[in-house]
Coordinates of C-alpha atoms and ligand atoms in Angstrom, one line a residue:
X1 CA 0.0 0.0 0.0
X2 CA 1.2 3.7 -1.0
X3 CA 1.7 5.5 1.6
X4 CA -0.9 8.0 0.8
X5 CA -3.2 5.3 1.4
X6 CA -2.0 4.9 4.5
X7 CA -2.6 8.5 5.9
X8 CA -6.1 8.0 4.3
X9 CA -7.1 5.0 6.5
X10 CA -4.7 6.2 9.7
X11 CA -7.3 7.9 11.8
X12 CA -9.9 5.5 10.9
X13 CA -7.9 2.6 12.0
X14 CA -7.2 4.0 15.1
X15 CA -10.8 5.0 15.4
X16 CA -11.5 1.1 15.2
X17 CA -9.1 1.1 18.7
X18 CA -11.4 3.0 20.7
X19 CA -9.2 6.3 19.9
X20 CA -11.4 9.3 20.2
X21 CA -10.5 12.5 18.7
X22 CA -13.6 14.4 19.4
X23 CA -13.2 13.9 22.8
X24 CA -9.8 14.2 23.2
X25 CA -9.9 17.8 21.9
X26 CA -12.7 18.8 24.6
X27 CA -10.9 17.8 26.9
X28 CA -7.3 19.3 26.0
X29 CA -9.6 22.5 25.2
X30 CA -11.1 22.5 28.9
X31 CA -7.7 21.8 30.0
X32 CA -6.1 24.6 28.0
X33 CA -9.0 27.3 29.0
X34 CA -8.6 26.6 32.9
X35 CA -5.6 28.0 32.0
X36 CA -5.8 30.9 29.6
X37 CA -9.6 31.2 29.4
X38 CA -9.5 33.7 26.4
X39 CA -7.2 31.2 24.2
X40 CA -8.8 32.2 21.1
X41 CA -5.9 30.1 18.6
X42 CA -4.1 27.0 18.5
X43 CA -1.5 25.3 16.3
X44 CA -1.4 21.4 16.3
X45 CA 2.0 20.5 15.8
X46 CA 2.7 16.7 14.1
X47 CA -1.3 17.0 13.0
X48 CA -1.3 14.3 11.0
X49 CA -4.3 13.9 9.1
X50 CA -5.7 16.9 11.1
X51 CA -8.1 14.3 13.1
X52 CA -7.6 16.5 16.6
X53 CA -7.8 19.7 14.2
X54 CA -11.4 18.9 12.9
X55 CA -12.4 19.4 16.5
X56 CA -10.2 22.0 17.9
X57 CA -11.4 24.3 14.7
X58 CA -15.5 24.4 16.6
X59 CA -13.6 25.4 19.9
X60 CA -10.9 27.9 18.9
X61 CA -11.4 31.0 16.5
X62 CA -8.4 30.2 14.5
X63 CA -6.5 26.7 14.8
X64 CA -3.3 25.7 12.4
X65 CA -1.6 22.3 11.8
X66 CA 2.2 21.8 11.1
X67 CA 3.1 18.1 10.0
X68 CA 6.4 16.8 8.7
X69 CA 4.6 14.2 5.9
X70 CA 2.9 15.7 2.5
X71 CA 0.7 12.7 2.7
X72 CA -0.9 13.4 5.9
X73 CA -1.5 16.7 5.1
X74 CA -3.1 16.3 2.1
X75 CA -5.5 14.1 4.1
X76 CA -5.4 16.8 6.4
X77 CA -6.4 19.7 3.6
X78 CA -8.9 17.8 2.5
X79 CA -10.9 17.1 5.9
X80 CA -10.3 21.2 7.1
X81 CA -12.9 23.3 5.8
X82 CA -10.7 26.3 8.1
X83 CA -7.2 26.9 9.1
X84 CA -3.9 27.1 7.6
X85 CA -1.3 23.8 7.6
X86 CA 1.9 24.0 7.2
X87 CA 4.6 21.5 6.0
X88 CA 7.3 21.6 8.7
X89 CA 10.0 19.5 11.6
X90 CA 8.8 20.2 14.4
X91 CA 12.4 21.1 15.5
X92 CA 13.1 23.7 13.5
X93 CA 9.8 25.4 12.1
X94 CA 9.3 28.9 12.0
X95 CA 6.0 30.3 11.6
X96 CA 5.7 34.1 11.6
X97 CA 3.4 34.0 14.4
X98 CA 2.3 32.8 18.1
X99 CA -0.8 30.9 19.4
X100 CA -3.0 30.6 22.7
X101 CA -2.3 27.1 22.7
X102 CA 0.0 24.4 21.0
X103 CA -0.8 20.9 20.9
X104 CA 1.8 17.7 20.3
X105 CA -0.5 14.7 20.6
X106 CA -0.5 10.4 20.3
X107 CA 3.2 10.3 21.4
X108 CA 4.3 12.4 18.0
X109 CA 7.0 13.8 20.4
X110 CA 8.6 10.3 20.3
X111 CA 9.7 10.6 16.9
X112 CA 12.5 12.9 18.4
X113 CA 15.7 10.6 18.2
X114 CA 17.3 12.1 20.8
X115 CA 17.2 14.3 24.8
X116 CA 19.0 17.1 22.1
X117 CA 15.7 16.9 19.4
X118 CA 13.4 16.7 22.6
X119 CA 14.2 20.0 23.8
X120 CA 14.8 21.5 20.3
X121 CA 11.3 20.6 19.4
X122 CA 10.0 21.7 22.8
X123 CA 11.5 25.0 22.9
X124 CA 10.1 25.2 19.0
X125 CA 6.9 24.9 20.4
X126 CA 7.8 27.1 23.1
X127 CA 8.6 29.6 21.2
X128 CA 5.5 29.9 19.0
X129 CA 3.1 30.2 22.1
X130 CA 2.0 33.5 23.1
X131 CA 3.6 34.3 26.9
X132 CA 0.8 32.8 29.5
X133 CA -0.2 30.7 26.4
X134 CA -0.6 26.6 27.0
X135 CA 1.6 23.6 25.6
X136 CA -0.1 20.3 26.0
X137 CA 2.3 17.6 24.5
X138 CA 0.7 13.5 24.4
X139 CA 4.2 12.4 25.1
X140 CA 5.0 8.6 23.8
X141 CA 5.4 5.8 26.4
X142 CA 8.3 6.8 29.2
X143 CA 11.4 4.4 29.7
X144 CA 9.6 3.3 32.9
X145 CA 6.4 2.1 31.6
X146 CA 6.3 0.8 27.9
X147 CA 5.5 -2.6 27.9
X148 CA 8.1 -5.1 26.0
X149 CA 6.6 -7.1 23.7
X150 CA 3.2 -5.1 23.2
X151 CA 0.2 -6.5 21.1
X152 CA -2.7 -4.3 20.0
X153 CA -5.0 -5.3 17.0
X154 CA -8.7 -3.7 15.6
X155 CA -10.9 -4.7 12.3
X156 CA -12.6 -1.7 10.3
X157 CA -14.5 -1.2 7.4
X158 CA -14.7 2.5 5.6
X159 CA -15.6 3.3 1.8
X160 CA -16.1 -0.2 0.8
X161 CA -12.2 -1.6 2.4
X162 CA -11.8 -3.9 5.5
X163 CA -9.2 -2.9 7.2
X164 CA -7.2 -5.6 9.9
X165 CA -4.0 -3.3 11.8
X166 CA -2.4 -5.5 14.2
X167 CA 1.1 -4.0 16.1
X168 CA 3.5 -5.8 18.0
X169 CA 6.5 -3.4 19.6
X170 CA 10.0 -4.4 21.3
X171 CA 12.2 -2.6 23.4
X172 CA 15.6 -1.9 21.6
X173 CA 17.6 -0.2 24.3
X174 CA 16.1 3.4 24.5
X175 CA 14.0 2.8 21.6
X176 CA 10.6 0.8 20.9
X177 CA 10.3 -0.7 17.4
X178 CA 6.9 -0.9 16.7
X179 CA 5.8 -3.0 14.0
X180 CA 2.4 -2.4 11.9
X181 CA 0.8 -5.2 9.8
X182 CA -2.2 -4.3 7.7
X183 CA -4.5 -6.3 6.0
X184 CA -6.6 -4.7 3.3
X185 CA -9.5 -6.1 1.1
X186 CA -12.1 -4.8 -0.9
X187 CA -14.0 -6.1 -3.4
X188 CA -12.3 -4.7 -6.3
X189 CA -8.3 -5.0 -5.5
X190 CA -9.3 -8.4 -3.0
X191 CA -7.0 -9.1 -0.1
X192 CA -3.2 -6.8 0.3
X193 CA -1.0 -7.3 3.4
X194 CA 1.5 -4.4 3.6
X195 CA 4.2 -3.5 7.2
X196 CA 5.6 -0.5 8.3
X197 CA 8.2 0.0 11.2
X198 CA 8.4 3.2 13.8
X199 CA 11.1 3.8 16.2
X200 CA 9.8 5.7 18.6
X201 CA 12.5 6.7 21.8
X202 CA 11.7 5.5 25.0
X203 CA 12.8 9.1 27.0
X204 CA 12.2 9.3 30.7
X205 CA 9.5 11.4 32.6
X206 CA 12.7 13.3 33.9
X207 CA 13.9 13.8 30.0
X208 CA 10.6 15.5 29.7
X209 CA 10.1 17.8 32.9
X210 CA 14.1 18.6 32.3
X211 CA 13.1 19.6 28.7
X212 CA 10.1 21.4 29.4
X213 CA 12.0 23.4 32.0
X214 CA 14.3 24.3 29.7
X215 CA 12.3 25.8 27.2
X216 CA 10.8 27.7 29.7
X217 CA 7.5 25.8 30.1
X218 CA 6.5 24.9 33.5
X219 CA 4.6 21.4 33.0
X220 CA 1.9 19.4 34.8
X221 CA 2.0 16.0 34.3
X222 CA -1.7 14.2 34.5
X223 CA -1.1 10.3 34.1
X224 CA -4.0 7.7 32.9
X225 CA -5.4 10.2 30.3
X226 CA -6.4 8.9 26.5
X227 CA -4.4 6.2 25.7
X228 CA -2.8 5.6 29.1
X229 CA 0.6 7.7 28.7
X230 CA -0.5 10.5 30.1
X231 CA -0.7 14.2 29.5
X232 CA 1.7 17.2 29.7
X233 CA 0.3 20.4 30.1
X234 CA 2.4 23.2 30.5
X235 CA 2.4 26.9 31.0
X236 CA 4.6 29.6 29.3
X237 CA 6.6 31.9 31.1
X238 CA 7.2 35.8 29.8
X239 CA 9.5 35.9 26.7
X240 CA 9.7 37.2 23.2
X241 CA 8.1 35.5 20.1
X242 CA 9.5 33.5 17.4
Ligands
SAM301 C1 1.4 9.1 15.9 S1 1.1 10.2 14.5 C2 0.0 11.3 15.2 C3 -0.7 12.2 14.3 C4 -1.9 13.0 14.9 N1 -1.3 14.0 15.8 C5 -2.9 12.2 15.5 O1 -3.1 12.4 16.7 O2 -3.6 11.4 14.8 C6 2.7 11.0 14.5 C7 2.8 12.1 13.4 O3 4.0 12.8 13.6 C8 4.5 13.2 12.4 N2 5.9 13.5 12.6 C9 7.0 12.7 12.8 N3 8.1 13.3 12.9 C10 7.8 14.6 12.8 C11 8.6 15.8 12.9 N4 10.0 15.8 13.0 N5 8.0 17.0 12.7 C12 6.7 17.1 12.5 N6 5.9 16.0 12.4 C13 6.4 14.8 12.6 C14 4.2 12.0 11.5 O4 4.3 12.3 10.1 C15 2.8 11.6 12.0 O5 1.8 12.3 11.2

């Protein structure tokens, strides 16, 4: 499968899970406005296929996406019927203005190789939020608590395709290799099976409060929310924009 396919059927598939975006973003809203109740923007960084944007744009008067893959935001483009996405690392972007409110969510942070990318991308995201403004970053499993050895499988059917996505992740020192089979079939093009691998780094919780701190974000850290890996939600202190 192309991997434009893939973004097409990625929130969907996770959808199948139990995953709910609509949800999610009431809740990272509430969270956001006990904060800065007059947050009026928000940029979603590593949006994806914009699932979390499609919600955030009926809470906030302007919301934007950045995402590092052209296939995801194409998905993304198609879905918003407001906002602006952007193509972007989320290391090193450099948008031309700041936001109420930045979101980093479903462990995207992981995809940081390193403690050095961590805090690049968290001061990035620092640094486009407005001074009192909220960072509320999903962060990937910690060190302490990914399981070895991890099984998770769901069965969907959208647009006439049956989709089977079954994962299976190992520890491989400080980072866990997850594994994603799919199984496709639809009438037309019959049964596909197609893999793709992520290596997504195992950081610590103290990698993340150091690296928050750092970037000049003082974070609260609320465990058991969404998918089980918790929630960082952090304030900005006073500073210039990007
Ligand atoms: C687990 S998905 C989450 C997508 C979306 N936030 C959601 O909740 O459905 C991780 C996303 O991070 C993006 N990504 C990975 N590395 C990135 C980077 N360095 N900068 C920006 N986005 C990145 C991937 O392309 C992918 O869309």
């Amino acid at each position: 499968m192309h991997e434009a396919e893939l973004a097409e059927i990625y929130d969907q598939a996770h959808r199948s899970r139990g995953k709910d975006y609509e949800g999610e973003a009431a809740q990272v809203t509430a969270l956001i406005r006990e904060r800065f109740p007059q947050a009026a923007s928000l940029l979603d960084v590593a949006c994806g296929s914009g699932a979390h944007l499609s919600f955030f744009q009926n809470h906030f008067g302007r919301v934007e996406g950045l995402e590092l893959s052209e296939s995801m935001l194409a998905v993304a483009r198609e879905r918003l019927s407001a906002g602006l996405l952007h193509q972007g690392d989320m290391r090193s972007f450099r948008l031309e203005r700041t936001f109420d409110a930045v979101t980093c969510m479903f462990g995207s942070i992981g995809y940081m190789p390193s403690v050095a990318d961590l805090q690049s991308a968290l001061g990035c995201l620092a640094r486009h939020t407005t001074p009192s403004g909220v960072v509320v970053v999903e962060p990937w499993w910690f060190a302490e608590t990914f399981v070895d050895g991890y099984v998770s499988g769901a069965l969907t059917t959208m647009g006439g395709r049956t989709i089977a996505r079954v994962s299976h992740s190992v520890r491989e020192g400080n980072v866990s290799r997850l594994r994603v089979h799919y199984v496709t079939a639809s009438a037309e093009d019959g049964a596909q099976h197609f893999s793709e691998t992520h290596d997504i780094t195992l950081f610590s919780r103290e990698d993340y409060r150091n690296a928050f701190a750092q970037a000049g974000l003082v974070a609260q850290y609320f465990e058991d929310v969404f998918s089980g890996r918790g929630l960082f939600v952090a304030v900005r202190e006073g500073g210039d924009g990007p």
